[in-house]
Every structure is written in structure tokens, then in C-alpha cells.
PDB file of C-alpha atoms in Angstrom:
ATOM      1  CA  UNK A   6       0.000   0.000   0.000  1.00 68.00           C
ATOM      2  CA  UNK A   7       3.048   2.209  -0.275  1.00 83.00           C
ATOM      3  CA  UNK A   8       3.573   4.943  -2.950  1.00 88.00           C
ATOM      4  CA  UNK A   9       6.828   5.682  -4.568  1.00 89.00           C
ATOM      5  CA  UNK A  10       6.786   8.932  -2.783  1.00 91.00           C
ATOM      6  CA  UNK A  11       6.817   7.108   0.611  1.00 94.00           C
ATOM      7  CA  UNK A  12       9.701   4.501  -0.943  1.00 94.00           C
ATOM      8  CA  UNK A  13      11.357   7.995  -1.808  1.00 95.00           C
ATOM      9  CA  UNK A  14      10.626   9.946   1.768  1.00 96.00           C
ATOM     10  CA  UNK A  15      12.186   6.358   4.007  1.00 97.00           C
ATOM     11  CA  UNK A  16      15.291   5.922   1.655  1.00 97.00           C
ATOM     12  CA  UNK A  17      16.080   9.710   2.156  1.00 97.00           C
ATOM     13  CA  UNK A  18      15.681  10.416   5.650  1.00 97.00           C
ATOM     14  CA  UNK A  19      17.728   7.193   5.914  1.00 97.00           C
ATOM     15  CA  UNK A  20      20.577   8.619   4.268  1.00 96.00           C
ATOM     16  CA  UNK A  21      19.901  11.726   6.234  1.00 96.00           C
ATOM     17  CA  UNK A  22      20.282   9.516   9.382  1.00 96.00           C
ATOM     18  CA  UNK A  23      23.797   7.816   7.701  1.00 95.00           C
ATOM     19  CA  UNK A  24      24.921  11.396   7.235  1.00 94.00           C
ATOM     20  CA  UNK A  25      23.888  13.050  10.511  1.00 93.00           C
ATOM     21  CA  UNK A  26      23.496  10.240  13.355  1.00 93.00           C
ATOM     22  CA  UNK A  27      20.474  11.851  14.095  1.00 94.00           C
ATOM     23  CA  UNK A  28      17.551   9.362  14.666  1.00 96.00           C
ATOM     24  CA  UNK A  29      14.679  11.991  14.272  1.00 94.00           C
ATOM     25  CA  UNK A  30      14.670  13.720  10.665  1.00 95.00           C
ATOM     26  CA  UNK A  31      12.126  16.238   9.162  1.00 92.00           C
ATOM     27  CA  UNK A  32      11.735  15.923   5.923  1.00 95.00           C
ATOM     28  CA  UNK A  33       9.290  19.155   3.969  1.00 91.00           C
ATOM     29  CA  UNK A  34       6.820  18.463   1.200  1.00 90.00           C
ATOM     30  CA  UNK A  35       4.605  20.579  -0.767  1.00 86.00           C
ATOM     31  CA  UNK A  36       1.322  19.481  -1.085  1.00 79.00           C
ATOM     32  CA  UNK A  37      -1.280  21.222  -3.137  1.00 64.00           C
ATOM     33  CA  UNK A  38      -4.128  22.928  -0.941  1.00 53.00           C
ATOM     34  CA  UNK A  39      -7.049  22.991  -2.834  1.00 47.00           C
ATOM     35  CA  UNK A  40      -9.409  20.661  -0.949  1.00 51.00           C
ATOM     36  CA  UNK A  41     -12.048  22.482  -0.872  1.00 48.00           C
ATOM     37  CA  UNK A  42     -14.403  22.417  -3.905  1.00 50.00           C
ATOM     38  CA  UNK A  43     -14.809  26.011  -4.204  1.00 50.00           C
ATOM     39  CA  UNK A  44     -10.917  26.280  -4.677  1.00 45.00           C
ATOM     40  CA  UNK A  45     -11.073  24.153  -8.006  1.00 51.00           C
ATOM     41  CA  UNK A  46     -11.916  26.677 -10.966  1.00 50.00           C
ATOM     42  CA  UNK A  47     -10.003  29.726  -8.894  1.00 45.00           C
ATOM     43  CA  UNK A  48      -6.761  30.521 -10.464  1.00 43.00           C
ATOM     44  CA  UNK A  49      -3.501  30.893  -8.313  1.00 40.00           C
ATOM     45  CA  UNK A  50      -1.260  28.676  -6.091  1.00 44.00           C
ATOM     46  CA  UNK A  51      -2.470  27.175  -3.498  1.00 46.00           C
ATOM     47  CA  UNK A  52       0.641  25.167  -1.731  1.00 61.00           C
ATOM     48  CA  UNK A  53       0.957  24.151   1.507  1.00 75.00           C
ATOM     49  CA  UNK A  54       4.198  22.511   2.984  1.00 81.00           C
ATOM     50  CA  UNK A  55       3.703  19.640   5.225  1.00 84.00           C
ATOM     51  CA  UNK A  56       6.238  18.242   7.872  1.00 85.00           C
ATOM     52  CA  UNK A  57       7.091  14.536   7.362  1.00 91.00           C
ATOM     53  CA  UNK A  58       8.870  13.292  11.235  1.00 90.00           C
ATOM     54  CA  UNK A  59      10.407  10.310  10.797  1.00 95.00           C
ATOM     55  CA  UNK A  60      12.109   8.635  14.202  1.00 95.00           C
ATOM     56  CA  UNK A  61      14.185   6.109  12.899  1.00 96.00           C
ATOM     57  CA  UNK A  62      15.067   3.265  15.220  1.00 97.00           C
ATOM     58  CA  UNK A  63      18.398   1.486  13.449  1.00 96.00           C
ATOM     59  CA  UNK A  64      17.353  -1.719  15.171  1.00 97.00           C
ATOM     60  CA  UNK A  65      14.455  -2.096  13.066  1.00 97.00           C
ATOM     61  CA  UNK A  66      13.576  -3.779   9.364  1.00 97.00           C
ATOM     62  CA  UNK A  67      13.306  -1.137   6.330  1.00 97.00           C
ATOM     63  CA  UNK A  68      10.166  -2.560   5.666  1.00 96.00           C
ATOM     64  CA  UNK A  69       8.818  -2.106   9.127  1.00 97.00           C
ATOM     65  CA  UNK A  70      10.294   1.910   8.762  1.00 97.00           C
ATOM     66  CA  UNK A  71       8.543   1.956   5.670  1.00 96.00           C
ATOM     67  CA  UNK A  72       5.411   1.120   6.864  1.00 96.00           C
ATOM     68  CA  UNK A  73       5.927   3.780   8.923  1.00 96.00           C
ATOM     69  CA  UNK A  74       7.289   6.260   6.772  1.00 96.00           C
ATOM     70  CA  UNK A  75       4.106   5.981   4.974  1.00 94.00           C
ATOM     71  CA  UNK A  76       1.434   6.047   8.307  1.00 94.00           C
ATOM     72  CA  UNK A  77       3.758   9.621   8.998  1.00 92.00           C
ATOM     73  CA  UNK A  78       2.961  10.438   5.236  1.00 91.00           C
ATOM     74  CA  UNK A  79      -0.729   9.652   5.347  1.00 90.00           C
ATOM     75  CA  UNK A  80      -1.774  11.556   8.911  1.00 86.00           C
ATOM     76  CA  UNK A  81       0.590  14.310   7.049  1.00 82.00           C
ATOM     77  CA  UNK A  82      -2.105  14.530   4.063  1.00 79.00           C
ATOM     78  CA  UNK A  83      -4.848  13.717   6.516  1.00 80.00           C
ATOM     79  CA  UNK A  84      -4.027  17.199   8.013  1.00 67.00           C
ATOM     80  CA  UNK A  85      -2.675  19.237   4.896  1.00 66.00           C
ATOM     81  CA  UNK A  86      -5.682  21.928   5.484  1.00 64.00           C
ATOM     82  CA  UNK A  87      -3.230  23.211   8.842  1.00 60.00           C
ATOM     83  CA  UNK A  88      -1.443  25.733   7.251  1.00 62.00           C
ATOM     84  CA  UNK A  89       2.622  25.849   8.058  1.00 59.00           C
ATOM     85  CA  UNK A  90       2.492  29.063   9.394  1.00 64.00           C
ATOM     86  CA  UNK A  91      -0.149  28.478  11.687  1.00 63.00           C
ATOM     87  CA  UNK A  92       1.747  25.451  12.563  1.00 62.00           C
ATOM     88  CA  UNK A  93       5.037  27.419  13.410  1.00 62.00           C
ATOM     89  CA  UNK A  94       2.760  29.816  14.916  1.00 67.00           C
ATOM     90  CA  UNK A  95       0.946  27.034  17.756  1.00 63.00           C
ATOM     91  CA  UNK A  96       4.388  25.718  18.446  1.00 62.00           C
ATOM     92  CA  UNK A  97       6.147  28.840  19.198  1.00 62.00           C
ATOM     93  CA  UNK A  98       9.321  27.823  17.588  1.00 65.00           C
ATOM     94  CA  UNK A  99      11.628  30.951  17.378  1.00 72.00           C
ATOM     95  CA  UNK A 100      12.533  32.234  14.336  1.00 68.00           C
ATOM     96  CA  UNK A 101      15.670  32.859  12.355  1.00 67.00           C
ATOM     97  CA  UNK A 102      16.097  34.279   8.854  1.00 64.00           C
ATOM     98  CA  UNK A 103      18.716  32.066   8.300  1.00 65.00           C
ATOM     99  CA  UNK A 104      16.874  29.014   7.727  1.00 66.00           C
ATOM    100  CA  UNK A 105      13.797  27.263   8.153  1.00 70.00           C
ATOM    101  CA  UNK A 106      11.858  27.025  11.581  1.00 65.00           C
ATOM    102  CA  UNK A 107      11.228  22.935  10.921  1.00 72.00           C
ATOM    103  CA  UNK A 108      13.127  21.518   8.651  1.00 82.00           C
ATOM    104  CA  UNK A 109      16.101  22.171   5.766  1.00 89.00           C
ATOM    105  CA  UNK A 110      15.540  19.572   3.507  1.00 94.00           C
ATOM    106  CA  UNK A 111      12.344  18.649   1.025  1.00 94.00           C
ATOM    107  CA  UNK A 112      11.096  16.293  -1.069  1.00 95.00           C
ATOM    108  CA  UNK A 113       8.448  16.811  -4.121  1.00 90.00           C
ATOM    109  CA  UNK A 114       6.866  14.575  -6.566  1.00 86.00           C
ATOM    110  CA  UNK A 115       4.818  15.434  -9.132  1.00 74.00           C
ATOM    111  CA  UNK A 116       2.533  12.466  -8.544  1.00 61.00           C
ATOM    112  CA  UNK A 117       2.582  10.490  -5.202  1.00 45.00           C
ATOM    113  CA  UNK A 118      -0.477   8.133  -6.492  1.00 46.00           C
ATOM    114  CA  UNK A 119       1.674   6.316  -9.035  1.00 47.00           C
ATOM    115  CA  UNK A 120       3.032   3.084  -7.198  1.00 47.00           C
ATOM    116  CA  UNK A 121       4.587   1.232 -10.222  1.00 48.00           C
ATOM    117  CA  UNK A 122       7.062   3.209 -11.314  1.00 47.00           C
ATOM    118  CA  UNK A 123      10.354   0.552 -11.908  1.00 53.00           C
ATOM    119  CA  UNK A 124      13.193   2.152  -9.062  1.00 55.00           C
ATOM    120  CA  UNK A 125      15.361   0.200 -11.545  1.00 56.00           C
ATOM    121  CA  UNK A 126      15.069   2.739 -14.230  1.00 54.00           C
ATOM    122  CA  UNK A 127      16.078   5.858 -11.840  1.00 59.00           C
ATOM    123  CA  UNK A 128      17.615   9.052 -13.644  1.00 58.00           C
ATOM    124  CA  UNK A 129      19.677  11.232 -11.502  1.00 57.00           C
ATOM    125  CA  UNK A 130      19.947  15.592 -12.741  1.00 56.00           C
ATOM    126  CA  UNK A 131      21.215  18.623 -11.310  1.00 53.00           C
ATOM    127  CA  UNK A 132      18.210  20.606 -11.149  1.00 52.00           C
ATOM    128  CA  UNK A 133      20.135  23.687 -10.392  1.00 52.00           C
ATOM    129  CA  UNK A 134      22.828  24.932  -7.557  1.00 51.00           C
ATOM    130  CA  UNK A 135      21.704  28.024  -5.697  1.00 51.00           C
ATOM    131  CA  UNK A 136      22.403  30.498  -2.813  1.00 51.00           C
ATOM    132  CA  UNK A 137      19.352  31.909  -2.285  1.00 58.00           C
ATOM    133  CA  UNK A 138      17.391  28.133  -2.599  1.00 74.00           C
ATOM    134  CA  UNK A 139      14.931  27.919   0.058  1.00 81.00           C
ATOM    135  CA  UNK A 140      16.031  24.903   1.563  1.00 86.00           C
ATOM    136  CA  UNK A 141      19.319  23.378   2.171  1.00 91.00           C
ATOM    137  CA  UNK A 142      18.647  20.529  -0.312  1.00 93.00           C
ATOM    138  CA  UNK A 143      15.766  20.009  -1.863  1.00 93.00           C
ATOM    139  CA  UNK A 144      14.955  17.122  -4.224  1.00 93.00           C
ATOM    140  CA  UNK A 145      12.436  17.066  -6.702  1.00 91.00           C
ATOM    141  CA  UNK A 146      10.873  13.725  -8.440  1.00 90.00           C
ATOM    142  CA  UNK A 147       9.057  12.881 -11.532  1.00 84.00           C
ATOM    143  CA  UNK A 148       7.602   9.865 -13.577  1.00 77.00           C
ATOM    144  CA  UNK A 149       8.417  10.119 -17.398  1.00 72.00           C
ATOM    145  CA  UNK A 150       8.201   7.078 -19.890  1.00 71.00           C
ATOM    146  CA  UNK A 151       8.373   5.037 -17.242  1.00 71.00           C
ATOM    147  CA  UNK A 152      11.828   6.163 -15.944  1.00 78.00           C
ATOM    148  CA  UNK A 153      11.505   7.954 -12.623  1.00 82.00           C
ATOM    149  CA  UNK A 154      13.955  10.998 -12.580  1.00 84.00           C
ATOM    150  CA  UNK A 155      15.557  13.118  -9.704  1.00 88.00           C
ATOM    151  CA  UNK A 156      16.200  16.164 -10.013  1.00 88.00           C
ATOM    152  CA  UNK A 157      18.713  18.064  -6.894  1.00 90.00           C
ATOM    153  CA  UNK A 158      18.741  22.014  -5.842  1.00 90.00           C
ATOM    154  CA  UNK A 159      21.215  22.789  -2.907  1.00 90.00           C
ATOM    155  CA  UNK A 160      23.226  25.764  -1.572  1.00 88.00           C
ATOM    156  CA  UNK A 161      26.140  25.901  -2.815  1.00 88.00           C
ATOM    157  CA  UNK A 162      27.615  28.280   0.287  1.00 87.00           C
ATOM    158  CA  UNK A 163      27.189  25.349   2.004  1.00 88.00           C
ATOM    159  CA  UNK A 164      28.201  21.798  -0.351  1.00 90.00           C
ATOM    160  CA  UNK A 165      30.607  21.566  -2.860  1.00 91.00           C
ATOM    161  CA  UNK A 166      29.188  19.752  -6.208  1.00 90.00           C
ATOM    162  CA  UNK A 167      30.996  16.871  -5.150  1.00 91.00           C
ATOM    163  CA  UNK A 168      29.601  16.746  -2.366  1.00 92.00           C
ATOM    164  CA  UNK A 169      26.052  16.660  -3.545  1.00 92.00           C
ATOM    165  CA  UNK A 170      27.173  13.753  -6.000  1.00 91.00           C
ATOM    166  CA  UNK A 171      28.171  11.521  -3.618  1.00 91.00           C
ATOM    167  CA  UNK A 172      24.747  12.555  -1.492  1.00 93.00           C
ATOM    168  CA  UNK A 173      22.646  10.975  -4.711  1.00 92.00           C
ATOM    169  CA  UNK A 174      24.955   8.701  -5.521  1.00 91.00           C
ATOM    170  CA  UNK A 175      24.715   7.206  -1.973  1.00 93.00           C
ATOM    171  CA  UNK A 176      20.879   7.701  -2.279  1.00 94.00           C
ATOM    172  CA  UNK A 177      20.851   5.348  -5.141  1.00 92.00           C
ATOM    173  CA  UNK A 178      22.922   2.818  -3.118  1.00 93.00           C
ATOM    174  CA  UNK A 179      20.330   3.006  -0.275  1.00 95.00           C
ATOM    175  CA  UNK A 180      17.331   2.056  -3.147  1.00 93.00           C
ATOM    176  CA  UNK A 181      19.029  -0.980  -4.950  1.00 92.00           C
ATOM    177  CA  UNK A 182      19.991  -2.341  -1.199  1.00 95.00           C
ATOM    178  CA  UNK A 183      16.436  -1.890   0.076  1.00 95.00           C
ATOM    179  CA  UNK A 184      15.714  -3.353  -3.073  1.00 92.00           C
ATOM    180  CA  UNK A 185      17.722  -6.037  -2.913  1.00 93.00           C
ATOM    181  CA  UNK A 186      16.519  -7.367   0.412  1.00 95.00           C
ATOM    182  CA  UNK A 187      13.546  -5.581   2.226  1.00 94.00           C
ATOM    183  CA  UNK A 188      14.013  -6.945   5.195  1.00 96.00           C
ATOM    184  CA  UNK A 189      17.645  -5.498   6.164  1.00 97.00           C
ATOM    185  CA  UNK A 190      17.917  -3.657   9.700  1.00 98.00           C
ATOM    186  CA  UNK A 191      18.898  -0.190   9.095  1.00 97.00           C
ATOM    187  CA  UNK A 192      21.845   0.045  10.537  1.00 96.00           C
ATOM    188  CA  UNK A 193      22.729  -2.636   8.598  1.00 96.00           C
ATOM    189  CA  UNK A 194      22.291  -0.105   5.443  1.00 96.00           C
ATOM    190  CA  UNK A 195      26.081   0.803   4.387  1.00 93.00           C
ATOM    191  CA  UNK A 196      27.163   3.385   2.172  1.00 91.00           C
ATOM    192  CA  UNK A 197      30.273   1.866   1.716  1.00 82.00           C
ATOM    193  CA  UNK A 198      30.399  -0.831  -0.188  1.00 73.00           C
ATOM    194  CA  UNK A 199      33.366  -3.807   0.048  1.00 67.00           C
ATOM    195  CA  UNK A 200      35.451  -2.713  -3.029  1.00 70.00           C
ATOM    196  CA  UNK A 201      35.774   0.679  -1.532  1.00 65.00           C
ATOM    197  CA  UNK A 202      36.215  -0.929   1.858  1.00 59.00           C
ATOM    198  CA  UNK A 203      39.153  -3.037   0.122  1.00 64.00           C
ATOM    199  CA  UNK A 204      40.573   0.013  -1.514  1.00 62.00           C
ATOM    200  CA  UNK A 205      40.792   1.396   2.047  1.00 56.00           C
ATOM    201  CA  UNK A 206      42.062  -1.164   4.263  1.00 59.00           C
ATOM    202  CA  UNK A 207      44.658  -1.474   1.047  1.00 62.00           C
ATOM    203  CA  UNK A 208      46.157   2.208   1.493  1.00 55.00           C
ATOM    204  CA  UNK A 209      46.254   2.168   4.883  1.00 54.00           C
ATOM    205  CA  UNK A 210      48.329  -1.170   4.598  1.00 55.00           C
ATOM    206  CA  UNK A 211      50.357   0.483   2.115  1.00 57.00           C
ATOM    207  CA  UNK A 212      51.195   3.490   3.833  1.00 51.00           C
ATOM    208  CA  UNK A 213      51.656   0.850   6.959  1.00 50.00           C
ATOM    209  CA  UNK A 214      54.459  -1.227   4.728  1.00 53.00           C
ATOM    210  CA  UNK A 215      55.796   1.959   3.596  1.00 53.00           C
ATOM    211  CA  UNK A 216      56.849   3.839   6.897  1.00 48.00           C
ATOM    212  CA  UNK A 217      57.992   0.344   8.117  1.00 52.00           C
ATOM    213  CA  UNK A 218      60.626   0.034   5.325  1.00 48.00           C
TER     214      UNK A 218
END
């Protein structure tokens, strides 16, 4: 019963978690507010941003985090009519110009109601690199032909484009190993794989061999 955009939401704020050793990530997502009928022939924008938590506990399954991923996703829609600011507003978080009261990251897809799109197909693009982006990093996906496609925004005052490259590449490494068995433990999820382990432990033992000569 989970969408792509839940698959998407669990593998990032898993990588988040790799990255940060934080267990409690908040992931942004705009969500179009036009629920009410009367909103549907009146031109304009009407975008909300919702707050995705997701408490990641590394003793547990990805499947059983992405079952709960998507329960976070679904009482997020449930309640998409509560307006951000309002939300900021009730909770009395302090503000700073600097960045965002809840969270510095988001995630967008242009349609969350298509579950079979094949993760084996993924296309990975720079969708731009920015100083005055919104958000930290933002990622943006969308369905075409098929193919599901990634696009990537980030500051660049604070990653170098290296940086951000080895971000998505390790974002793909997260999908094909949740793909490959669903029922790892998180903190079983390693962004290094053994080659570049090998490649590792092989300098060090060469720099080891070389000071002892």
C-alpha cells in the first residue's frame, strides 16, 4: 500500500540519518491545498508545505520503517488543510532568517499516487545549484516514460558539487539495497560498499608497509 513517494521519503531520511546520526529527521513536502471544492476553478497557487517526522530506530527492518514512513505520510495529508504558518505559529518555535523554523531539507513529486514506477530505471539531474534556494537541499521527483527521474537544488555556500554527488549517488545505493533485500535492519544499510572498503584497508596497509621500510 506504499507509494513511490513514501519509498522515496524512508530511503532519504535514511541517508539523512547515515549522514547526521540523528535518529529523528524532518523531511518538507509541498502538497497542493485545494481541498475544498470552491478552490477548483479559482486561479492561483495554493501550496501548503507539510512536515514529514520520521524517528528512525536502526534496530528495526526497512520494511517495518517503511510502513511507517508511509502512516507519517498519510496523517501528514490527513491534516494538509493546517497551514505551516499556523503550525510554526501554535508551536512557538523561534525564528531565524537564516533558515527554516522545521526543517532544511524537502522532497516533491509530481505524482505520489503512481506506485509502479520501476526504481530500476532511476535518472539522476542537477536541477540547479543556488544560494538563495529555500532549503538546504531540496529534491524534486518525476515519472516520465516510465523512468523515474531526480532532479537536486542545494546551496552551494554550504556543499561543494561533489559533495552533492556523492549525497545521490549514496541515495541510489540506499534504493538498490532496500531493493535487494527488504528486510535489512537499518543500521545494517552501508554506504560503503566492500570494493571501496578493500581500496581502504589497502592504502592504509600500504602506507603501513611503507613507513615500516
Amino acid at each position: 500500500g506504499c507509494t513511490i513517494y513514501m519509498v522515496l521519503m524512508s530511503v532519504y531520511s535514511i541517508l539523512l540519518h547515515k549522514y547526521t546520526g540523528q535518529c529523528d529527521i524532518v523531511i518538507g513536502s509541498p502538497i497542493a491545498g485545494r481541498q475544498s471544492p470552491d478552490l477548483e476553478n479559482v486561479i492561483g497557487m495554493f501550496v501548503n508545505m507539510i512536515a514529514v517526522r520520521c524517528n528512525i530506530d536502526p534496530q528495526k527492518s526497512y520494511m517495518d520503517y517503511l510502513k511507517q514512513v508511509g502512516e507519517n505520510c498519510i496523517n501528514a495529508y490527513d491534516n494538509q488543510s493546517y497551514q505551516f504558518e499556523q503550525m510554526v505559529n501554535d508551536l512557538k518555535i523561534e525564528r531565524d532568517s537564516s533558515r527554516n523554523p522545521l526543517f532544511d531539507v524537502t522532497l516533491s513529486m509530481q505524482n505520489m499516487k503512481k506506485p509502479n514506477i520501476n526504481l530500476g530505471g532511476l535518472d539522476i539531474s542537477f536541477g540547479g545549484e543556488s544560494n538563495f534556494t529555500k532549503y538546504d537541499i531540496m529534491i524534486f521527483a518525476e515519472e516520465q516514460d516510465g523512468r523515474l527521474q531526480l532532479h537536486l537544488t542545494y546551496r552551494t555556500s554550504l556543499f561543494k558539487r561533489s559533495t552533492m554527488i556523492a549525497f545521490m549517488n549514496n541515495f541510489l545505493r540506499v534504493i538498490q539495497i532496500v531493493e535487494q533485500n527488504r528486510n535489512i535492519l537499518i543500521k545494517e544499510i552501508d554506504l560503503v560498499d566492500e570494493k571501496q572498503k578493500e581500496r581502504v584497508i589497502n592504502g592504509i596497509k600500504s602506507e603501513r608497509d611503507s613507513l615500516e621500510l
